[in-house]
Amino acid sequence: MDLHVLKFGGTSMNDHKTWKQVLEIIKNYEYPIVVVSATAKTTRQLIEAGKLAADNKLDEALELGDAIKLRHLEIIQNFLEENPHPKKTLIKESCEKKLDEKIGLLHKFLTYTHKVGELTPAMKDAIASIGEQISSYLLAQCGLATDQLTQFVDAKKIIKTDNNYGNAFPNFGLINQRIGSLETLLDGGFTPVIGGFYGEAPDGTTTTLGFEGSDYSASLIGGALHSKSIEIWTDVSGVFTSDPRFIKDAKPIPELSYFDATEMAYFGSKVLHPSTLKPAQERNIPVLVKNMFAPEESGTRIIRESAQTQKALAVSFKEDMALLTVSAYETVMGYNFLTRVFKALEDHRLAVDAVNTTEASVTIALSDSEKLDEIAKSLIEIGNVDLEREKGLISIIGYRSSDATELSNDIFDAIQPVSLGMISYTKQKRILNLAVDQTIMVETAQKIHSSLF
Ligand code: ADP
Ligand code: ASP
Ligand code: MG
């Protein structure tokens, strides 16, 4: 059985026309497994509703829930009008029933959140996952209206995780045990349709895999099934040399290695969730990034090894970064000093993006968060602490600089007279990181991109 896992993101799930397109694309595969995101904007609105409820604005929160319901009802209505089917009434009723159930649940969650006055991490996940719970069920129903044997599968039955709400870690053993139910469906001629992004903690509560987590769901499923490919269908023709929304002349990269694609995702190229490539890499499954709106274009193929002929592969960037600099007091010595700084980061579960050290000082680039104030306070024990916020981190991935002159020509001449908060480069990993003020991040990235490509 040649299995293919196909994931469709929020923009692909935008309206009845794109739903139809999704259903057309999956017809080209004998054994597809479909993973879908929530419809565009839904996850954001759900989280917004949760925050409003916690903030004593229950009415506004409930209204958001109603708006989400209405938007989905319209999609179903339009879809069934454009794709008439003898079972139309039955399908519509089943969709309406599911929407009533899920939006009813959402209202219950919002009312509870309002009552307790805070949006707990567990409740936030329960609320945020409703978008995928709805979209997967409704799309499977629309498949029936086009005579496809699509079958909704609740992701909680398969994606088992720990209880680290908001960024849950998968339980690979349990996922492998549960994956057989999909094979049974496929054997029976059905196409499973599963909501991405969410899963289930050991106590049965709902968890999520982090923002953009549907990509990760798809690769977890593909990995467990040993699928032939994991295909991320989105609104651009592959992974580009930089974010095509901001950087002119950015172009698709035909082939990438798992390593470079992971670095790109990690350093801000939003097209893939950073963990997506791990399960694929373990089983050596190619990951394809394809355009929903131009399926004939080849997109990007991500595989184990890809021969690099260019000087650089991509320019990624991310904002809302901070630079934390700690300069040791004389009494605190070398290795002990660094250990204590990193221990503080570990205690707060903060991931580091780039580091620069001397024996007596360290500068760390990491995502800004409220936790940084606490860390800065705790580090005063060992040194002078300086926290610079509103920084942007630009990362040149796959950068092969042979010498300083080349580095200077490619990068520094191109971006003058920008002041750099930090630079780090490792030749072995071919990644050059530059921290700049957030306000000039995009224009600086553009200059580097123009110089390199
Ligand atoms: P989906 O809803 O399909 O998950 P996303 O919005 O998560 O789609 O990802 C696709 C978007 O990622 C593109 O529209 C593009 O604007 C953005 N993007 C950022 N960096 C890159 C990149 N390097 N290559 C391709 N797209 C990128
Ligand atoms: N809907 C979720 C999000 O917006 C997950 C996803 O789309 O991948 O983050
Ligand atoms: Mg995405």
Tab-separated table of C-alpha atoms and ligand atoms in Angstrom:
chain	number	residue	atom	x	y	z
A	1	MET	CA	0.000	0.000	0.000
A	2	ASP	CA	1.551	3.323	-1.062
A	3	LEU	CA	0.398	5.716	1.628
A	4	HIS	CA	0.694	9.485	1.282
A	5	VAL	CA	-0.023	11.918	4.099
A	6	LEU	CA	-1.346	15.223	2.764
A	7	LYS	CA	-1.629	18.241	5.027
A	8	PHE	CA	-3.668	21.299	4.124
A	9	GLY	CA	-3.143	24.521	6.091
A	10	GLY	CA	-5.419	27.375	7.107
A	11	THR	CA	-5.367	29.202	3.777
A	12	SER	CA	-6.149	25.955	1.969
A	13	MET	CA	-9.118	25.543	4.282
A	14	ASN	CA	-10.346	29.099	3.744
A	15	ASP	CA	-13.710	28.680	1.989
A	16	HIS	CA	-15.923	26.251	0.079
A	17	LYS	CA	-13.903	26.737	-3.111
A	18	THR	CA	-10.613	25.762	-1.492
A	19	TRP	CA	-12.310	22.842	0.260
A	20	LYS	CA	-13.371	21.617	-3.160
A	21	GLN	CA	-9.799	21.971	-4.361
A	22	VAL	CA	-8.514	19.953	-1.388
A	23	LEU	CA	-10.962	17.188	-2.243
A	24	GLU	CA	-9.863	17.310	-5.908
A	25	ILE	CA	-6.183	17.044	-4.995
A	26	ILE	CA	-6.644	14.022	-2.756
A	27	LYS	CA	-8.422	12.181	-5.604
A	28	ASN	CA	-5.032	11.823	-7.295
A	29	TYR	CA	-3.795	9.447	-4.590
A	30	GLU	CA	-4.788	5.843	-4.096
A	31	TYR	CA	-4.247	5.834	-0.324
A	32	PRO	CA	-4.254	9.393	1.001
A	33	ILE	CA	-4.420	10.327	4.671
A	34	VAL	CA	-5.631	13.902	5.011
A	35	VAL	CA	-4.563	16.199	7.841
A	36	VAL	CA	-6.177	19.628	8.013
A	37	SER	CA	-5.717	22.868	9.907
A	38	ALA	CA	-8.561	24.996	11.172
A	39	THR	CA	-10.019	27.382	8.614
A	40	ALA	CA	-8.054	30.605	8.171
A	41	LYS	CA	-8.100	32.903	11.244
A	42	THR	CA	-10.100	30.457	13.388
A	43	THR	CA	-7.342	29.419	15.815
A	44	ARG	CA	-6.430	33.033	16.420
A	45	GLN	CA	-10.058	33.967	17.066
A	46	LEU	CA	-10.548	31.056	19.451
A	47	ILE	CA	-7.563	32.084	21.535
A	48	GLU	CA	-8.732	35.685	21.423
A	49	ALA	CA	-12.139	34.521	22.711
A	50	GLY	CA	-10.449	32.685	25.586
A	51	LYS	CA	-8.498	35.796	26.525
A	52	LEU	CA	-11.600	37.998	26.357
A	53	ALA	CA	-13.481	35.596	28.631
A	54	ALA	CA	-10.649	35.659	31.169
A	55	ASP	CA	-10.629	39.436	30.891
A	56	ASN	CA	-14.240	39.747	32.024
A	57	LYS	CA	-15.544	40.287	28.482
A	58	LEU	CA	-17.669	37.178	28.203
A	59	ASP	CA	-20.206	38.662	25.782
A	60	GLU	CA	-17.546	39.578	23.250
A	61	ALA	CA	-15.980	36.142	23.670
A	62	LEU	CA	-19.279	34.365	23.027
A	63	GLU	CA	-19.892	36.559	19.977
A	64	LEU	CA	-16.586	35.446	18.518
A	65	GLY	CA	-17.709	31.864	18.988
A	66	ASP	CA	-20.952	32.619	17.153
A	67	ALA	CA	-19.033	34.271	14.311
A	68	ILE	CA	-16.891	31.151	13.936
A	69	LYS	CA	-20.013	29.019	13.788
A	70	LEU	CA	-21.616	31.264	11.179
A	71	ARG	CA	-18.516	31.221	8.983
A	72	HIS	CA	-18.474	27.428	8.967
A	73	LEU	CA	-22.205	27.203	8.298
A	74	GLU	CA	-21.687	29.419	5.254
A	75	ILE	CA	-18.905	27.197	3.951
A	76	ILE	CA	-21.140	24.123	4.243
A	77	GLN	CA	-24.114	25.909	2.721
A	78	ASN	CA	-22.084	27.146	-0.265
A	79	PHE	CA	-20.311	23.840	-0.714
A	80	LEU	CA	-23.533	21.860	-0.818
A	81	GLU	CA	-25.134	24.344	-3.178
A	82	GLU	CA	-22.264	24.099	-5.634
A	83	ASN	CA	-21.960	20.343	-5.242
A	84	PRO	CA	-25.528	19.056	-5.078
A	85	HIS	CA	-25.935	15.515	-3.789
A	86	PRO	CA	-28.948	13.296	-3.057
A	87	LYS	CA	-27.837	13.067	0.593
A	88	LYS	CA	-27.437	16.842	0.883
A	89	THR	CA	-30.001	17.268	3.675
A	90	LEU	CA	-28.507	14.468	5.730
A	91	ILE	CA	-24.982	15.816	5.311
A	92	LYS	CA	-26.076	19.336	6.203
A	93	GLU	CA	-27.869	18.154	9.322
A	94	SER	CA	-24.884	16.194	10.467
A	95	CYS	CA	-22.618	19.245	9.975
A	96	GLU	CA	-25.012	21.505	11.857
A	97	LYS	CA	-25.252	19.024	14.697
A	98	LYS	CA	-21.466	18.850	15.006
A	99	LEU	CA	-21.178	22.648	14.890
A	100	ASP	CA	-23.832	23.011	17.600
A	101	GLU	CA	-21.990	20.479	19.738
A	102	LYS	CA	-18.541	22.049	19.324
A	103	ILE	CA	-19.599	25.685	19.628
A	104	GLY	CA	-21.742	24.679	22.634
A	105	LEU	CA	-18.614	23.197	24.175
A	106	LEU	CA	-16.680	26.342	23.347
A	107	HIS	CA	-19.317	28.492	25.068
A	108	LYS	CA	-19.079	26.248	28.124
A	109	PHE	CA	-15.295	26.613	28.201
A	110	LEU	CA	-15.545	30.386	27.799
A	111	THR	CA	-18.120	30.684	30.570
A	112	TYR	CA	-15.888	28.639	32.864
A	113	THR	CA	-12.849	30.761	31.959
A	114	HIS	CA	-14.838	33.892	32.735
A	115	LYS	CA	-15.886	32.463	36.086
A	116	VAL	CA	-12.363	31.563	37.213
A	117	GLY	CA	-10.923	34.757	35.731
A	118	GLU	CA	-7.965	33.121	33.980
A	119	LEU	CA	-7.231	31.172	30.833
A	120	THR	CA	-5.359	28.120	32.121
A	121	PRO	CA	-2.938	26.396	29.714
A	122	ALA	CA	-5.167	23.297	29.628
A	123	MET	CA	-8.247	25.363	28.850
A	124	LYS	CA	-6.388	27.345	26.215
A	125	ASP	CA	-5.560	24.102	24.384
A	126	ALA	CA	-9.102	22.778	24.728
A	127	ILE	CA	-10.379	26.023	23.191
A	128	ALA	CA	-7.700	26.417	20.496
A	129	SER	CA	-8.188	22.880	19.184
A	130	ILE	CA	-11.862	23.398	18.400
A	131	GLY	CA	-11.003	24.889	14.986
A	132	GLU	CA	-9.361	21.661	13.803
A	133	GLN	CA	-12.038	19.517	15.434
A	134	ILE	CA	-14.634	21.328	13.356
A	135	SER	CA	-12.750	21.662	10.062
A	136	SER	CA	-11.790	17.973	9.918
A	137	TYR	CA	-15.315	16.777	10.584
A	138	LEU	CA	-16.944	19.160	8.118
A	139	LEU	CA	-14.442	18.512	5.330
A	140	ALA	CA	-14.970	14.768	5.693
A	141	GLN	CA	-18.730	15.374	5.339
A	142	CYS	CA	-18.190	17.519	2.233
A	143	GLY	CA	-16.159	14.670	0.780
A	144	LEU	CA	-19.287	12.507	1.000
A	145	ALA	CA	-21.120	15.141	-1.034
A	146	THR	CA	-18.585	14.622	-3.840
A	147	ASP	CA	-18.885	10.842	-3.556
A	148	GLN	CA	-15.557	10.345	-1.868
A	149	LEU	CA	-15.286	7.905	1.014
A	150	THR	CA	-13.816	10.446	3.418
A	151	GLN	CA	-13.995	9.501	7.082
A	152	PHE	CA	-13.470	11.862	10.029
A	153	VAL	CA	-11.009	10.581	12.639
A	154	ASP	CA	-10.617	12.378	15.955
A	155	ALA	CA	-6.915	13.211	16.359
A	156	LYS	CA	-7.196	12.508	20.105
A	157	LYS	CA	-7.504	8.814	19.261
A	158	ILE	CA	-4.082	8.807	17.603
A	159	ILE	CA	-1.892	11.764	18.590
A	160	LYS	CA	-1.083	10.858	22.197
A	161	THR	CA	1.146	13.350	23.999
A	162	ASP	CA	2.428	14.388	27.406
A	163	ASN	CA	0.604	17.121	29.305
A	164	ASN	CA	2.856	20.024	28.383
A	165	TYR	CA	-0.071	22.145	27.204
A	166	GLY	CA	0.653	24.575	24.388
A	167	ASN	CA	3.700	22.663	23.210
A	168	ALA	CA	2.974	19.031	23.961
A	169	PHE	CA	5.528	16.317	23.301
A	170	PRO	CA	4.302	13.290	21.349
A	171	ASN	CA	4.250	9.818	22.861
A	172	PHE	CA	5.708	7.971	19.871
A	173	GLY	CA	5.087	4.514	21.351
A	174	LEU	CA	1.386	5.133	21.840
A	175	ILE	CA	1.033	6.825	18.463
A	176	ASN	CA	2.569	3.755	16.810
A	177	GLN	CA	0.075	1.571	18.662
A	178	ARG	CA	-2.895	3.653	17.578
A	179	ILE	CA	-1.932	4.187	13.965
A	180	GLY	CA	-3.316	0.797	12.928
A	181	SER	CA	-6.851	2.197	13.027
A	182	LEU	CA	-5.972	4.380	10.026
A	183	GLU	CA	-4.666	1.386	8.099
A	184	THR	CA	-7.909	-0.445	8.785
A	185	LEU	CA	-9.842	2.478	7.336
A	186	LEU	CA	-7.599	2.636	4.279
A	187	ASP	CA	-7.999	-1.120	3.778
A	188	GLY	CA	-11.738	-0.596	3.714
A	189	GLY	CA	-11.390	2.017	0.959
A	190	PHE	CA	-11.871	5.031	3.230
A	191	THR	CA	-9.811	8.212	3.271
A	192	PRO	CA	-9.153	9.318	6.858
A	193	VAL	CA	-9.510	13.055	7.527
A	194	ILE	CA	-7.808	14.142	10.750
A	195	GLY	CA	-7.505	17.514	12.437
A	196	GLY	CA	-3.908	18.607	12.873
A	197	PHE	CA	-2.447	20.562	15.805
A	198	TYR	CA	-4.145	18.754	18.684
A	199	GLY	CA	-3.781	15.537	20.601
A	200	GLU	CA	-4.516	13.995	23.961
A	201	ALA	CA	-2.679	13.966	27.289
A	202	PRO	CA	-2.588	10.796	29.445
A	203	ASP	CA	-5.535	12.060	31.515
A	204	GLY	CA	-7.710	12.510	28.431
A	205	THR	CA	-7.494	16.291	28.264
A	206	THR	CA	-6.768	18.015	24.962
A	207	THR	CA	-3.265	19.234	24.154
A	208	THR	CA	-1.778	21.173	21.246
A	209	LEU	CA	1.562	20.809	19.498
A	210	GLY	CA	2.350	24.518	19.292
A	211	PHE	CA	1.589	27.167	16.696
A	212	GLU	CA	1.444	25.822	13.166
A	213	GLY	CA	1.391	22.364	14.739
A	214	SER	CA	-0.642	20.707	11.983
A	215	ASP	CA	2.532	20.201	9.952
A	216	TYR	CA	3.915	18.256	12.893
A	217	SER	CA	0.738	16.147	13.202
A	218	ALA	CA	1.101	15.219	9.533
A	219	SER	CA	4.682	14.114	9.931
A	220	LEU	CA	3.936	12.186	13.133
A	221	ILE	CA	1.255	10.282	11.256
A	222	GLY	CA	3.438	9.820	8.172
A	223	GLY	CA	6.315	8.605	10.321
A	224	ALA	CA	4.157	6.117	12.209
A	225	LEU	CA	2.656	4.806	8.968
A	226	HIS	CA	5.998	4.675	7.103
A	227	SER	CA	4.243	6.629	4.369
A	228	LYS	CA	5.766	7.168	0.910
A	229	SER	CA	5.645	10.931	1.355
A	230	ILE	CA	4.509	13.650	3.700
A	231	GLU	CA	3.096	16.494	1.658
A	232	ILE	CA	2.550	19.963	3.064
A	233	TRP	CA	0.077	21.705	0.775
A	234	THR	CA	0.069	25.449	1.312
A	235	ASP	CA	-0.351	28.776	-0.508
A	236	VAL	CA	3.171	29.102	-1.972
A	237	SER	CA	5.127	26.851	-4.329
A	238	GLY	CA	7.531	25.406	-1.786
A	239	VAL	CA	10.102	26.637	0.677
A	240	PHE	CA	11.490	29.924	-0.637
A	241	THR	CA	14.912	31.504	-0.263
A	242	SER	CA	13.171	33.975	2.071
A	243	ASP	CA	9.663	34.912	3.141
A	244	PRO	CA	8.015	35.799	-0.181
A	245	ARG	CA	5.613	38.207	1.503
A	246	PHE	CA	8.430	40.535	2.473
A	247	ILE	CA	11.438	39.813	0.280
A	248	LYS	CA	11.271	40.590	-3.403
A	249	ASP	CA	12.921	38.067	-5.715
A	250	ALA	CA	12.604	35.288	-3.141
A	251	LYS	CA	12.249	32.051	-5.094
A	252	PRO	CA	11.400	28.419	-4.399
A	253	ILE	CA	14.215	26.045	-3.452
A	254	PRO	CA	13.760	22.816	-5.445
A	255	GLU	CA	15.525	20.537	-2.963
A	256	LEU	CA	16.674	20.822	0.646
A	257	SER	CA	18.129	18.510	3.271
A	258	TYR	CA	16.184	17.748	6.446
A	259	PHE	CA	18.867	19.572	8.398
A	260	ASP	CA	18.730	22.811	6.409
A	261	ALA	CA	14.941	22.830	6.234
A	262	THR	CA	14.763	22.367	10.010
A	263	GLU	CA	17.174	25.245	10.588
A	264	MET	CA	15.138	27.437	8.268
A	265	ALA	CA	11.928	26.642	10.128
A	266	TYR	CA	13.587	27.155	13.474
A	267	PHE	CA	15.021	30.504	12.465
A	268	GLY	CA	11.728	31.938	11.328
A	269	SER	CA	10.771	30.641	7.869
A	270	LYS	CA	7.189	30.166	8.836
A	271	VAL	CA	6.267	27.728	6.096
A	272	LEU	CA	7.008	24.649	8.284
A	273	HIS	CA	6.640	23.889	11.984
A	274	PRO	CA	10.220	23.367	13.257
A	275	SER	CA	9.638	19.785	14.494
A	276	THR	CA	8.035	18.617	11.246
A	277	LEU	CA	11.134	17.078	9.746
A	278	LYS	CA	12.169	14.911	12.697
A	279	PRO	CA	9.734	12.010	12.222
A	280	ALA	CA	10.319	12.139	8.457
A	281	GLN	CA	14.069	12.106	8.861
A	282	GLU	CA	13.975	9.081	11.152
A	283	ARG	CA	12.187	7.016	8.540
A	284	ASN	CA	13.798	8.736	5.556
A	285	ILE	CA	10.429	9.855	4.190
A	286	PRO	CA	10.548	12.711	1.664
A	287	VAL	CA	8.645	15.832	2.696
A	288	LEU	CA	7.153	17.805	-0.173
A	289	VAL	CA	5.993	21.400	0.127
A	290	LYS	CA	3.447	22.082	-2.600
A	291	ASN	CA	1.158	24.879	-3.707
A	292	MET	CA	-2.579	24.212	-3.430
A	293	PHE	CA	-3.253	26.889	-5.982
A	294	ALA	CA	-0.626	25.691	-8.483
A	295	PRO	CA	-0.387	21.911	-8.008
A	296	GLU	CA	1.510	21.511	-11.281
A	297	GLU	CA	4.513	23.367	-9.860
A	298	SER	CA	7.088	21.043	-8.385
A	299	GLY	CA	7.532	22.831	-5.053
A	300	THR	CA	10.266	21.776	-2.641
A	301	ARG	CA	11.451	18.269	-1.937
A	302	ILE	CA	13.084	17.742	1.445
A	303	ILE	CA	15.270	14.649	1.715
A	304	ARG	CA	18.248	13.300	3.638
A	305	GLU	CA	21.001	14.801	1.568
A	306	SER	CA	20.891	17.481	-1.019
A	307	ALA	CA	23.941	18.620	-2.941
A	308	GLN	CA	24.386	22.345	-2.437
A	309	THR	CA	25.806	24.261	-5.359
A	310	GLN	CA	24.880	27.779	-4.263
A	311	LYS	CA	26.792	29.912	-1.817
A	312	ALA	CA	23.768	30.157	0.481
A	313	LEU	CA	20.373	28.502	0.681
A	314	ALA	CA	18.101	30.971	2.422
A	315	VAL	CA	17.732	34.101	4.521
A	316	SER	CA	15.331	33.553	7.422
A	317	PHE	CA	14.382	36.139	9.992
A	318	LYS	CA	12.288	36.485	13.089
A	319	GLU	CA	11.195	39.401	15.199
A	320	ASP	CA	10.360	39.867	18.885
A	321	MET	CA	13.809	38.733	19.878
A	322	ALA	CA	15.854	39.880	22.846
A	323	LEU	CA	19.567	40.028	23.539
A	324	LEU	CA	20.509	39.071	27.066
A	325	THR	CA	24.049	40.001	28.022
A	326	VAL	CA	25.570	38.929	31.326
A	327	SER	CA	29.029	40.116	32.324
A	328	ALA	CA	30.465	38.150	35.229
A	329	TYR	CA	31.548	39.782	38.460
A	330	GLU	CA	35.217	39.124	39.088
A	331	THR	CA	34.393	36.631	41.811
A	332	VAL	CA	32.501	34.330	39.449
A	333	MET	CA	34.843	32.315	37.258
A	334	GLY	CA	34.722	30.903	33.682
A	335	TYR	CA	32.915	27.595	33.297
A	336	ASN	CA	30.941	28.070	36.474
A	337	PHE	CA	29.674	31.392	35.175
A	338	LEU	CA	28.351	29.960	31.899
A	339	THR	CA	26.835	26.971	33.686
A	340	ARG	CA	24.874	29.279	35.952
A	341	VAL	CA	23.587	31.398	33.088
A	342	PHE	CA	22.409	28.375	31.145
A	343	LYS	CA	20.948	26.760	34.253
A	344	ALA	CA	18.742	29.830	34.693
A	345	LEU	CA	17.543	29.445	31.095
A	346	GLU	CA	16.883	25.750	31.637
A	347	ASP	CA	14.920	26.425	34.815
A	348	HIS	CA	12.635	28.714	32.830
A	349	ARG	CA	12.474	26.317	29.859
A	350	LEU	CA	13.798	28.943	27.469
A	351	ALA	CA	15.383	27.923	24.177
A	352	VAL	CA	18.404	29.821	22.918
A	353	ASP	CA	18.792	30.871	19.284
A	354	ALA	CA	22.356	32.140	19.159
A	355	VAL	CA	25.164	32.702	21.627
A	356	ASN	CA	28.364	34.668	21.776
A	357	THR	CA	30.751	34.241	24.690
A	358	THR	CA	34.002	35.426	26.112
A	359	GLU	CA	35.401	33.974	29.293
A	360	ALA	CA	33.685	36.600	31.394
A	361	SER	CA	30.603	37.549	29.421
A	362	VAL	CA	27.899	36.010	27.321
A	363	THR	CA	25.313	37.422	24.919
A	364	ILE	CA	22.329	35.261	24.132
A	365	ALA	CA	19.721	35.841	21.436
A	366	LEU	CA	16.347	34.375	22.317
A	367	SER	CA	12.643	34.982	21.845
A	368	ASP	CA	11.350	37.762	24.037
A	369	SER	CA	8.950	36.802	26.810
A	370	GLU	CA	7.894	37.943	30.262
A	371	LYS	CA	10.094	35.229	31.720
A	372	LEU	CA	13.161	37.227	30.660
A	373	ASP	CA	12.559	39.847	33.342
A	374	GLU	CA	12.598	37.139	35.999
A	375	ILE	CA	15.764	35.618	34.564
A	376	ALA	CA	17.468	38.997	34.358
A	377	LYS	CA	16.671	39.575	38.013
A	378	SER	CA	17.980	36.176	39.082
A	379	LEU	CA	21.225	36.605	37.126
A	380	ILE	CA	22.167	39.784	38.974
A	381	GLU	CA	23.666	37.408	41.556
A	382	ILE	CA	26.481	36.514	39.173
A	383	GLY	CA	27.005	39.526	36.961
A	384	ASN	CA	25.833	42.736	35.377
A	385	VAL	CA	22.805	42.066	33.240
A	386	ASP	CA	21.722	43.949	30.151
A	387	LEU	CA	18.483	43.100	28.378
A	388	GLU	CA	17.881	44.617	24.941
A	389	ARG	CA	14.449	44.031	23.465
A	390	GLU	CA	12.760	44.630	20.093
A	391	LYS	CA	15.501	42.901	18.178
A	392	GLY	CA	15.271	40.918	14.979
A	393	LEU	CA	17.403	37.873	14.245
A	394	ILE	CA	18.463	37.320	10.641
A	395	SER	CA	19.846	33.864	9.838
A	396	ILE	CA	21.625	32.927	6.651
A	397	ILE	CA	21.134	29.204	6.247
A	398	GLY	CA	23.562	27.033	4.319
A	399	TYR	CA	26.052	29.879	4.099
A	400	ARG	CA	29.422	28.703	2.855
A	401	SER	CA	31.903	31.470	3.260
A	402	SER	CA	35.429	30.512	2.367
A	403	ASP	CA	37.118	33.531	3.919
A	404	ALA	CA	36.662	36.856	5.628
A	405	THR	CA	36.834	38.853	2.399
A	406	GLU	CA	33.932	36.931	0.989
A	407	LEU	CA	31.948	37.341	4.207
A	408	SER	CA	32.659	41.026	4.118
A	409	ASN	CA	31.592	41.383	0.465
A	410	ASP	CA	28.478	39.245	0.736
A	411	ILE	CA	27.132	40.553	3.984
A	412	PHE	CA	28.795	43.469	5.655
A	413	ASP	CA	29.244	45.675	2.586
A	414	ALA	CA	25.646	44.988	1.630
A	415	ILE	CA	24.138	46.093	4.915
A	416	GLN	CA	26.292	49.064	5.880
A	417	PRO	CA	25.857	51.176	7.959
A	418	VAL	CA	23.609	48.934	10.073
A	419	SER	CA	24.646	48.486	13.664
A	420	LEU	CA	24.793	44.833	14.675
A	421	GLY	CA	23.789	43.710	18.159
A	422	MET	CA	25.464	40.350	17.741
A	423	ILE	CA	27.017	38.059	15.140
A	424	SER	CA	27.595	34.321	15.278
A	425	TYR	CA	28.804	31.931	12.596
A	426	THR	CA	29.635	28.270	12.550
A	427	LYS	CA	31.268	27.037	9.412
A	428	GLN	CA	30.399	23.437	10.129
A	429	LYS	CA	26.672	24.107	10.384
A	430	ARG	CA	26.824	26.886	7.753
A	431	ILE	CA	24.632	29.270	9.709
A	432	LEU	CA	25.329	32.955	10.147
A	433	ASN	CA	23.164	34.814	12.673
A	434	LEU	CA	22.937	38.594	12.915
A	435	ALA	CA	20.882	40.488	15.474
A	436	VAL	CA	19.662	43.938	14.448
A	437	ASP	CA	17.025	46.393	15.604
A	438	GLN	CA	13.630	45.013	14.749
A	439	THR	CA	12.662	48.158	12.850
A	440	ILE	CA	15.325	47.515	10.208
A	441	MET	CA	15.201	43.717	10.190
A	442	VAL	CA	13.244	43.261	6.961
A	443	GLU	CA	15.169	45.866	4.977
A	444	THR	CA	18.459	44.408	6.194
A	445	ALA	CA	17.318	40.893	5.271
A	446	GLN	CA	16.341	42.228	1.849
A	447	LYS	CA	19.805	43.688	1.303
A	448	ILE	CA	21.482	40.428	2.281
A	449	HIS	CA	19.099	38.463	0.079
A	450	SER	CA	19.798	40.725	-2.903
A	451	SER	CA	23.524	40.370	-2.330
A	452	LEU	CA	23.422	36.576	-2.103
A	453	PHE	CA	20.815	35.620	-4.704
B	1	ADP	P1	-0.522	27.141	6.051
B	1	ADP	O1	-1.778	27.838	6.399
B	1	ADP	O2	-0.638	26.358	4.779
B	1	ADP	O3	0.055	26.345	7.173
B	1	ADP	P2	1.468	29.131	6.560
B	1	ADP	O4	0.940	30.507	6.569
B	1	ADP	O5	1.749	28.461	7.837
B	1	ADP	O6	0.494	28.269	5.661
B	1	ADP	O7	2.805	29.040	5.690
B	1	ADP	C1	2.850	29.534	4.381
B	1	ADP	C2	3.348	30.947	4.405
B	1	ADP	O8	4.642	30.980	4.977
B	1	ADP	C3	3.550	31.548	3.047
B	1	ADP	O9	2.366	32.161	2.593
B	1	ADP	C4	4.661	32.545	3.262
B	1	ADP	O10	4.152	33.830	3.358
B	1	ADP	C5	5.265	32.181	4.605
B	1	ADP	N1	6.706	31.977	4.541
B	1	ADP	C6	7.603	32.511	5.398
B	1	ADP	N2	8.841	32.168	5.080
B	1	ADP	C7	8.753	31.381	3.990
B	1	ADP	C8	9.703	30.697	3.179
B	1	ADP	N3	11.004	30.750	3.425
B	1	ADP	N4	9.252	29.994	2.137
B	1	ADP	C9	7.941	29.904	1.869
B	1	ADP	N5	6.990	30.538	2.583
B	1	ADP	C10	7.391	31.255	3.643
B	2	ASP	N1	-4.430	26.081	13.411
B	2	ASP	C1	-3.181	26.017	14.131
B	2	ASP	C2	-2.465	27.349	14.077
B	2	ASP	O1	-2.987	28.289	13.504
B	2	ASP	C3	-2.296	24.920	13.650
B	2	ASP	C4	-1.920	24.996	12.196
B	2	ASP	O2	-2.597	25.643	11.411
B	2	ASP	O3	-0.923	24.375	11.835
B	2	ASP	O4	-1.401	27.485	14.640
B	3	MG	MG	1.494	26.493	8.599
